[in-house]
PDB file of C-alpha atoms in Angstrom:
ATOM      1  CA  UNK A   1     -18.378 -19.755  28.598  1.00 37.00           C
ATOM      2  CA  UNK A   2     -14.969 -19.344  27.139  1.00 38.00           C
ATOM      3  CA  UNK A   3     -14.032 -16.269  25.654  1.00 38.00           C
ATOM      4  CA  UNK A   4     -13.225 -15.619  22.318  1.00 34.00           C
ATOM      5  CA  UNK A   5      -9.787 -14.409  21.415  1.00 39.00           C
ATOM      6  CA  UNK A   6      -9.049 -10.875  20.613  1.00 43.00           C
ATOM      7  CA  UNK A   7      -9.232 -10.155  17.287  1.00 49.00           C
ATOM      8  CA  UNK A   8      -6.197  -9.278  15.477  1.00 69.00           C
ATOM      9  CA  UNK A   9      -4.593  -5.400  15.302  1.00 86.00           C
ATOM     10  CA  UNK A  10      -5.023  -3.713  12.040  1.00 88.00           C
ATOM     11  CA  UNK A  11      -1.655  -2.511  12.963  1.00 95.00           C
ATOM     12  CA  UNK A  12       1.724  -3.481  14.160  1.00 96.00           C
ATOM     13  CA  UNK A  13       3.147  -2.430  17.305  1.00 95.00           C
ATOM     14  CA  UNK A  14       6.132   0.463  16.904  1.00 96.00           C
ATOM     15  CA  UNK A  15       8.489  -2.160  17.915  1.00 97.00           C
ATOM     16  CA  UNK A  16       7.037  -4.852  16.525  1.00 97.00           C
ATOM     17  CA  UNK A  17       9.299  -8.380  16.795  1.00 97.00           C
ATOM     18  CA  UNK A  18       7.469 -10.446  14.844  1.00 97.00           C
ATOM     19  CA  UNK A  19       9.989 -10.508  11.843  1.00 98.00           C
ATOM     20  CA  UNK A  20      13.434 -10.087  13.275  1.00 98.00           C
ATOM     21  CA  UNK A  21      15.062  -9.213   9.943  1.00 98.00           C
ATOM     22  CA  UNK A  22      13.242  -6.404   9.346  1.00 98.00           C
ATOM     23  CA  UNK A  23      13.577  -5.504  13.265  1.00 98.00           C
ATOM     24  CA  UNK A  24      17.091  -5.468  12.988  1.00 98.00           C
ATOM     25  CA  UNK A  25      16.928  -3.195  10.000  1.00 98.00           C
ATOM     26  CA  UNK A  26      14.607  -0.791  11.924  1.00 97.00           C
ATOM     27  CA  UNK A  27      16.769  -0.527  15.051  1.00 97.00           C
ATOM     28  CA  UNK A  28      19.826  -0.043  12.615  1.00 97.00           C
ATOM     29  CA  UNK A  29      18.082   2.902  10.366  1.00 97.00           C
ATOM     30  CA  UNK A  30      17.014   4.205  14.203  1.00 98.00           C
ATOM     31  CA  UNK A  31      21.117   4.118  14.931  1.00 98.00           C
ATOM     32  CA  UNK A  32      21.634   5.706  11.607  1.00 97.00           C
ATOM     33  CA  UNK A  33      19.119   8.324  11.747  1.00 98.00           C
ATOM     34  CA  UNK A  34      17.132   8.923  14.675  1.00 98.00           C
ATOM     35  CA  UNK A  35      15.312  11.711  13.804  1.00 98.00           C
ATOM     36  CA  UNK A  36      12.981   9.104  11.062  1.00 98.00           C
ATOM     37  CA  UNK A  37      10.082   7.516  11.980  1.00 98.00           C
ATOM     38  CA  UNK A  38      11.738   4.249  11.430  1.00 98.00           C
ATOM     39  CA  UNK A  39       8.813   2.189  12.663  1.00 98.00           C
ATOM     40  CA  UNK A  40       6.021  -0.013  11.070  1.00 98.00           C
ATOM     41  CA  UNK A  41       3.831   2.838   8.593  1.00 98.00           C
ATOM     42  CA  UNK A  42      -0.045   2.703   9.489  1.00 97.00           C
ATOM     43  CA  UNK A  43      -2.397   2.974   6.682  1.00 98.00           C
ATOM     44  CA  UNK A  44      -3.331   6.687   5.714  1.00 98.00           C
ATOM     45  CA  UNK A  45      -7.051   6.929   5.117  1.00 98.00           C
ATOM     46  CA  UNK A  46     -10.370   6.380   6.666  1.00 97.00           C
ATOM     47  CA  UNK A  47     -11.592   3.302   7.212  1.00 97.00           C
ATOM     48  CA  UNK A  48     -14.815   4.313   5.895  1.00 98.00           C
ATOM     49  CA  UNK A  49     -13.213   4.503   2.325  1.00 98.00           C
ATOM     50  CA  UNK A  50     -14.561   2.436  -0.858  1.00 98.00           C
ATOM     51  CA  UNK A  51     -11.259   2.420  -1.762  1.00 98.00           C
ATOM     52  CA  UNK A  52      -8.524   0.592  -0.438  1.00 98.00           C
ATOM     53  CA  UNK A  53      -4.532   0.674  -2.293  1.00 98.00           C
ATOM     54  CA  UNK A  54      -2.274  -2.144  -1.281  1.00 98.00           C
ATOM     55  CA  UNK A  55       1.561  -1.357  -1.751  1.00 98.00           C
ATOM     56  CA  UNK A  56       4.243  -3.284  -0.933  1.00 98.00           C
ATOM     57  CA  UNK A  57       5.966  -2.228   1.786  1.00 98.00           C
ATOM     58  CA  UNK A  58       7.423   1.397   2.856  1.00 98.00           C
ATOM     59  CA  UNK A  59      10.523   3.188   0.946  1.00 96.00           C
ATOM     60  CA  UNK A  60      13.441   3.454   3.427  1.00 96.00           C
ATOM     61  CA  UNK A  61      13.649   6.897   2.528  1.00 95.00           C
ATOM     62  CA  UNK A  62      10.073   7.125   1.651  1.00 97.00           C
ATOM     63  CA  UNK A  63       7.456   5.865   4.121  1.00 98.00           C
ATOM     64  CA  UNK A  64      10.184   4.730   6.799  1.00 98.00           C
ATOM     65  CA  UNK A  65      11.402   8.325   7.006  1.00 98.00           C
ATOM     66  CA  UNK A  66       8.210  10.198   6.451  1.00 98.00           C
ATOM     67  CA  UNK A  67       5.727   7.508   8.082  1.00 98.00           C
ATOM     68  CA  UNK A  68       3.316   8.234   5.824  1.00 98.00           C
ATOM     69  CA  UNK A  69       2.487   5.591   3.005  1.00 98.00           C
ATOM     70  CA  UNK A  70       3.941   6.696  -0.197  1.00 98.00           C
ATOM     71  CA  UNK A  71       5.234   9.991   0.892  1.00 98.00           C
ATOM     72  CA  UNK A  72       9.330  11.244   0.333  1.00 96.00           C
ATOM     73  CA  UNK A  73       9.899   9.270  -2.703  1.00 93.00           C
ATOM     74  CA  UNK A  74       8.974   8.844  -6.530  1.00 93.00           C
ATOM     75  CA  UNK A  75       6.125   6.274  -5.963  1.00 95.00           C
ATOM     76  CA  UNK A  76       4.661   8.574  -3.848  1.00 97.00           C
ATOM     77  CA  UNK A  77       5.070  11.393  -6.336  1.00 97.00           C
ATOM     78  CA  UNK A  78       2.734   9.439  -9.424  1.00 97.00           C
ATOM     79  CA  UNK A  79       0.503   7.981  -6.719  1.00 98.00           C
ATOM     80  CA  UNK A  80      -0.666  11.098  -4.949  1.00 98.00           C
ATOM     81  CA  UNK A  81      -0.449  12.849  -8.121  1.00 98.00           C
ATOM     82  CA  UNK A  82      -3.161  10.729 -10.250  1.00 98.00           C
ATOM     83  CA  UNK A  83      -5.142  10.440  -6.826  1.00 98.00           C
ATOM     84  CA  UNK A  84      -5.801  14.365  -6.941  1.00 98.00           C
ATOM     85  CA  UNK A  85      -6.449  13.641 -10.380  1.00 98.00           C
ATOM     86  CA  UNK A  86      -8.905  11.421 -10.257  1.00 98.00           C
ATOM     87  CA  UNK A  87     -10.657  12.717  -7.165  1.00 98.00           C
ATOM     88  CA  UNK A  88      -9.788  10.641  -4.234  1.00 98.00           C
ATOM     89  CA  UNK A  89      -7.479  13.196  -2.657  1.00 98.00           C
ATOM     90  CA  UNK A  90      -7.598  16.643  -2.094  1.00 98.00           C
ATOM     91  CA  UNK A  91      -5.006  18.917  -1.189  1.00 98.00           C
ATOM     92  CA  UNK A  92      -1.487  19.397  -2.363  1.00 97.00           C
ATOM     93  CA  UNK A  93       1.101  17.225  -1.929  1.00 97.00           C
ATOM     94  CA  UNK A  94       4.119  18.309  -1.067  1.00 97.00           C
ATOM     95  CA  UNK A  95       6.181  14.744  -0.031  1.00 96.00           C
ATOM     96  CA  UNK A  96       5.702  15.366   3.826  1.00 96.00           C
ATOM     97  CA  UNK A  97       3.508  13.925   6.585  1.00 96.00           C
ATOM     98  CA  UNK A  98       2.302  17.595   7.445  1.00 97.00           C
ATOM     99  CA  UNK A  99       1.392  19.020   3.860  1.00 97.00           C
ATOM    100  CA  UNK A 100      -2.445  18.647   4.748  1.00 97.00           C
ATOM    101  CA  UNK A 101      -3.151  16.388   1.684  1.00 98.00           C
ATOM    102  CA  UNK A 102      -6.346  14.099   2.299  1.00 98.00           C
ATOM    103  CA  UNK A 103      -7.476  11.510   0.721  1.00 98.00           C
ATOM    104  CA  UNK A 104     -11.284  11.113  -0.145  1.00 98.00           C
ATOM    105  CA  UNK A 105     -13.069   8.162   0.294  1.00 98.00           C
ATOM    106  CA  UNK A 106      -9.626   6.310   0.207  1.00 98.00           C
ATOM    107  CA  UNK A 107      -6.896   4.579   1.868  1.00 98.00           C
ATOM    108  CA  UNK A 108      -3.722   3.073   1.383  1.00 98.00           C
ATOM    109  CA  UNK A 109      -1.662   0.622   2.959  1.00 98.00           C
ATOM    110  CA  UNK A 110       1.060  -1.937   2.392  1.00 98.00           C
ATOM    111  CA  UNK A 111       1.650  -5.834   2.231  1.00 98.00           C
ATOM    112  CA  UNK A 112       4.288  -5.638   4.552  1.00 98.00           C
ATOM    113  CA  UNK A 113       4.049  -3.071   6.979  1.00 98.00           C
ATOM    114  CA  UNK A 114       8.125  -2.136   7.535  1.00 98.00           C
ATOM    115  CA  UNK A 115      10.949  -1.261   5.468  1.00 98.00           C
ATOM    116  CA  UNK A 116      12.826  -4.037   4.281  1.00 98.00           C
ATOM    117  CA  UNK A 117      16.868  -4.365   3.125  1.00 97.00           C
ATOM    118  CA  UNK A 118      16.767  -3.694  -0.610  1.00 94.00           C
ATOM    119  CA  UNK A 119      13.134  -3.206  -0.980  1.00 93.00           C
ATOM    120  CA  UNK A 120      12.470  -6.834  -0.832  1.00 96.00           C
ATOM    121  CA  UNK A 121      10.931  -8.437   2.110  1.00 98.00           C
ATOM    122  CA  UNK A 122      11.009 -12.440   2.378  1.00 98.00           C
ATOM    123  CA  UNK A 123       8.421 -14.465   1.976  1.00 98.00           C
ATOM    124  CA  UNK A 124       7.834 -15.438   5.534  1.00 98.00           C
ATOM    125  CA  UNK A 125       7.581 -11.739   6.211  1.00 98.00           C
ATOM    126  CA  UNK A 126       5.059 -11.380   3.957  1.00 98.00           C
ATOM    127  CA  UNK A 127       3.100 -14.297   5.430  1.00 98.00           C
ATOM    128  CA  UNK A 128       3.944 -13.015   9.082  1.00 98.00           C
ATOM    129  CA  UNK A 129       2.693  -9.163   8.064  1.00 98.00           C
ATOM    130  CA  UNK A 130      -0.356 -10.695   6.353  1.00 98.00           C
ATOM    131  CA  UNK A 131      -2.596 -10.479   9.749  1.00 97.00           C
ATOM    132  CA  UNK A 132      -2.467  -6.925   9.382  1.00 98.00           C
ATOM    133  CA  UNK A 133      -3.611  -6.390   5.947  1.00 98.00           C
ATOM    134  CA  UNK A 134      -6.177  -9.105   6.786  1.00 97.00           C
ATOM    135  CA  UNK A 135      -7.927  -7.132   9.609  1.00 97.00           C
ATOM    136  CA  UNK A 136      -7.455  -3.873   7.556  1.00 97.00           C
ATOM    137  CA  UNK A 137      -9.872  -5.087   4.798  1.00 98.00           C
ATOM    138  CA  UNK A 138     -11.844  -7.133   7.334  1.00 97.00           C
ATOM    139  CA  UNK A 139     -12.532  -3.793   9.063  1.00 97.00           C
ATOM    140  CA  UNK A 140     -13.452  -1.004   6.334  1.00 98.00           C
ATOM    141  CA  UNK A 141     -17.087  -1.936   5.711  1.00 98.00           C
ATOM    142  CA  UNK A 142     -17.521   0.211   2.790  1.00 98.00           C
ATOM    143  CA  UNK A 143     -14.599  -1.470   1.010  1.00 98.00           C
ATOM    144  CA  UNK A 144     -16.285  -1.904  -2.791  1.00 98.00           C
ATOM    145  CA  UNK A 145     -12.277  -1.652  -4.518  1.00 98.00           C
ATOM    146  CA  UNK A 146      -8.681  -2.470  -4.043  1.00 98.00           C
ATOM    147  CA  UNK A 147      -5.704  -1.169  -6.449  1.00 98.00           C
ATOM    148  CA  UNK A 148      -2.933  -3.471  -5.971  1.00 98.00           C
ATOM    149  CA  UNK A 149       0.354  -2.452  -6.949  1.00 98.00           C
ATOM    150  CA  UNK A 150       2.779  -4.997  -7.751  1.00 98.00           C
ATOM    151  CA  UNK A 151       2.441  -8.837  -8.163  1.00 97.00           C
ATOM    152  CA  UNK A 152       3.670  -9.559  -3.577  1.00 97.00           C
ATOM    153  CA  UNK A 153       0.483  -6.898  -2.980  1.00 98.00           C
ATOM    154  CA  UNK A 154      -1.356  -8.704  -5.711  1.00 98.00           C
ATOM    155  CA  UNK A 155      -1.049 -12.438  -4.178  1.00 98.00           C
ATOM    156  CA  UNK A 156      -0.938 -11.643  -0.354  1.00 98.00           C
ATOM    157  CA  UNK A 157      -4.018  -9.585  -0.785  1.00 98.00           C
ATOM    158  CA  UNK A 158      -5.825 -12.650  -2.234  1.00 98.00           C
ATOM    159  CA  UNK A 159      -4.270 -14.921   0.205  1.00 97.00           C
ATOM    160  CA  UNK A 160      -5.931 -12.098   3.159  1.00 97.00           C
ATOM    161  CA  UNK A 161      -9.212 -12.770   0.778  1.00 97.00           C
ATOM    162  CA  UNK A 162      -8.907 -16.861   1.132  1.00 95.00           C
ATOM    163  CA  UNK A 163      -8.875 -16.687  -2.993  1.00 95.00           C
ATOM    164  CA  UNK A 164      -7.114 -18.709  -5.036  1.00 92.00           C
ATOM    165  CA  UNK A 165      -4.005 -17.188  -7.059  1.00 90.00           C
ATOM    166  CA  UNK A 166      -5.522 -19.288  -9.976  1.00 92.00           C
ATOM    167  CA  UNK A 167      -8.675 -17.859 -10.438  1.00 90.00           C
ATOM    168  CA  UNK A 168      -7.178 -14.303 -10.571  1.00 96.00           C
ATOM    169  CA  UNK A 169      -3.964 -14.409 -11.964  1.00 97.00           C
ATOM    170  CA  UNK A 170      -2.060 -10.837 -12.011  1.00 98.00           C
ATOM    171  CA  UNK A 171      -1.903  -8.887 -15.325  1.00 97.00           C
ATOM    172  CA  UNK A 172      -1.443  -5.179 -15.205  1.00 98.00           C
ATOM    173  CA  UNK A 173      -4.985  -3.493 -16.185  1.00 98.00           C
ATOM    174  CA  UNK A 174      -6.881  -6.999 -15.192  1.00 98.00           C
ATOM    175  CA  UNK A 175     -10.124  -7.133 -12.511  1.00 98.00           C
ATOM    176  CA  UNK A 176     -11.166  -9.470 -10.738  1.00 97.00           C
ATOM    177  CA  UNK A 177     -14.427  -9.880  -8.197  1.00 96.00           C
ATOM    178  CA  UNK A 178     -13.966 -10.656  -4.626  1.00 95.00           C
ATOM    179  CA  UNK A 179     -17.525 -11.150  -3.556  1.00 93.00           C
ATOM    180  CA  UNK A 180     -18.807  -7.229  -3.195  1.00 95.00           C
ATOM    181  CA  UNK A 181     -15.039  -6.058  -3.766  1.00 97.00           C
ATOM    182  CA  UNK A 182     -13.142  -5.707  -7.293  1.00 98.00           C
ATOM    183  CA  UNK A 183      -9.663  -5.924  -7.175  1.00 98.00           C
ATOM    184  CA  UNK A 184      -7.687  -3.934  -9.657  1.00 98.00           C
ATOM    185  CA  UNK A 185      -4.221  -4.741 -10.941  1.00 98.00           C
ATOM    186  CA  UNK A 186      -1.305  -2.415 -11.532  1.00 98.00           C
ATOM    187  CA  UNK A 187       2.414  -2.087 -11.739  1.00 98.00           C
ATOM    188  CA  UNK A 188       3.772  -0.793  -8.942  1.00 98.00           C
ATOM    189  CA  UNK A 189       4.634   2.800  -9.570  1.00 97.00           C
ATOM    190  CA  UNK A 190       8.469   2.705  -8.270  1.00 96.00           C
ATOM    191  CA  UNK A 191      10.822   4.916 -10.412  1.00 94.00           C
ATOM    192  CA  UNK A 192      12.084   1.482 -11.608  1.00 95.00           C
ATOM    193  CA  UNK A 193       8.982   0.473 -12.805  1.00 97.00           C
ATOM    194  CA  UNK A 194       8.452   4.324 -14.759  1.00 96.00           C
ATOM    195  CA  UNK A 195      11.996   4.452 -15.808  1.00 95.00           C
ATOM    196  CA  UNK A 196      11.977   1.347 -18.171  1.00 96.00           C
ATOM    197  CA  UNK A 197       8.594   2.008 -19.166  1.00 96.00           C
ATOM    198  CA  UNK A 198       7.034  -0.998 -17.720  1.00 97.00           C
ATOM    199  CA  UNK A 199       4.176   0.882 -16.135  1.00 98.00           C
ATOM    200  CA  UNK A 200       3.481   4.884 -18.244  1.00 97.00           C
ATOM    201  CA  UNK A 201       2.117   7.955 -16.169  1.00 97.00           C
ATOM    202  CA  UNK A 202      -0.666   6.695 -18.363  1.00 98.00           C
ATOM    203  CA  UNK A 203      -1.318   3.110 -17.541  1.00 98.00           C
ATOM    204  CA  UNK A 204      -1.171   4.072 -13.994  1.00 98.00           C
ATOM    205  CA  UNK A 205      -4.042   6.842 -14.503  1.00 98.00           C
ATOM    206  CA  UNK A 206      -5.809   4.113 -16.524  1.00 98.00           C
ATOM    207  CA  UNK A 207      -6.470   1.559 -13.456  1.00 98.00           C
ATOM    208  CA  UNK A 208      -7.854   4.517 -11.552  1.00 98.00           C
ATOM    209  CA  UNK A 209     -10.006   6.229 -14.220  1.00 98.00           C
ATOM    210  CA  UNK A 210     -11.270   2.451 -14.493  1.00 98.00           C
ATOM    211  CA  UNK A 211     -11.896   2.569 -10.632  1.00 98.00           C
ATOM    212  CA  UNK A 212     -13.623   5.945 -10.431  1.00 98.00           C
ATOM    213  CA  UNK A 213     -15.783   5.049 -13.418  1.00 98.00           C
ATOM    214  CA  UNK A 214     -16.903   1.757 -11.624  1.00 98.00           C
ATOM    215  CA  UNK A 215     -17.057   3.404  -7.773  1.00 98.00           C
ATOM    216  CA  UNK A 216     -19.238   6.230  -9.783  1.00 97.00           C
ATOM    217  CA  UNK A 217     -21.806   3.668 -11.034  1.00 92.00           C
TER     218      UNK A 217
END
């Protein structure tokens, strides 16, 4: 009988060469600044979690210093912030792998899984990371909701779902079905995003009062 092939990581390896942009960019931050993680982030969370949040990809002097999702820069400060809120993390967060924050019943990941130039990865990098993000839903059983920040989170998540961009189109605030899972659509919180008032402190706390409401029922 012939064996069936290993099924793919839900992770990247720490040198991972399967997008040599962004492994050039790595081993230059590593020049630059040794002391960073400069590596692909993991996903922060159990994978036991109802809740899954799909970001883009880490901060260079977010995530890619810190190696924690979301942690060292402004994203992470609204993020982690209506999280406590809203009851899916507990702790205080203080922008630093070590600050003993946890999240409850939730976990968060990104589209594309290492820092790239300018905060914009190409789109074969986004197709290339996509195996990872696949096996990360395919592997949290409980999964019942996923926040997606940002229209590249939005359509490679649905792409990892085999779902058709047409029949869920992104609009901030919208939901969709995904068999069992909903899929809820946000701006992504960048400062950019909060600066010119494209996404509010309060139409990011919206999505996620809409999400505990719905996880609650």
């Amino acid at each position: 009988m012939a064996s069936l092939p290993a099924p793919a990581a839900a992770e990247p390896d720490r040198n991972c060469p399967l997008c040599p942009r962004l492994a050039e960019f790595r081993n230059q931050a590593r020049a630059r600044e040794p002391d960073w993680h400069n590596s692909p982030v993991a996903s922060f969370g159990e994978a036991t979690a109802q809740l899954l949040i799909v970001g883009l990809a880490p901060g260079l002097q977010g995530a890619n210093r810190t190696g924690r999702p979301f942690t060292g820069d402004y994203a992470g400060d609204l993020l982690y912030a209506t999280l406590l809120e809203y009851g899916f993390a507990r702790g205080v967060y203080q922008a630093r792998p070590d600050d003993g924050l946890k999240l409850v019943d939730c976990r968060i990941s990104n589209a594309v899984r290492c820092v790239p130039p300018q905060n914009k990865p190409l789109p074969a990098e986004i197709n290339t990371c996509r195996q990872f993000l696949a096996t990360t839903i395919a592997t949290m059983p409980k999964l019942r909701a996923v926040v997606l920040l940002g229209r590249i989170a939005h359509d490679s998540t649905l792409k990892a779902l085999s779902l058709r961009s047409a029949a869920a189109p992104f609009s901030h605030g919208a939901v969709h079905k995904a068999g069992k899972i909903k899929l809820y659509d946000s701006y992504h919180c960048s400062r950019y995003n909060t600066n010119t008032r494209v996404l509010t402190p309060e139409m990011f706390r919206n999505v996620f009062a809409t999400v505990r409401k719905d996880l609650d029922n």
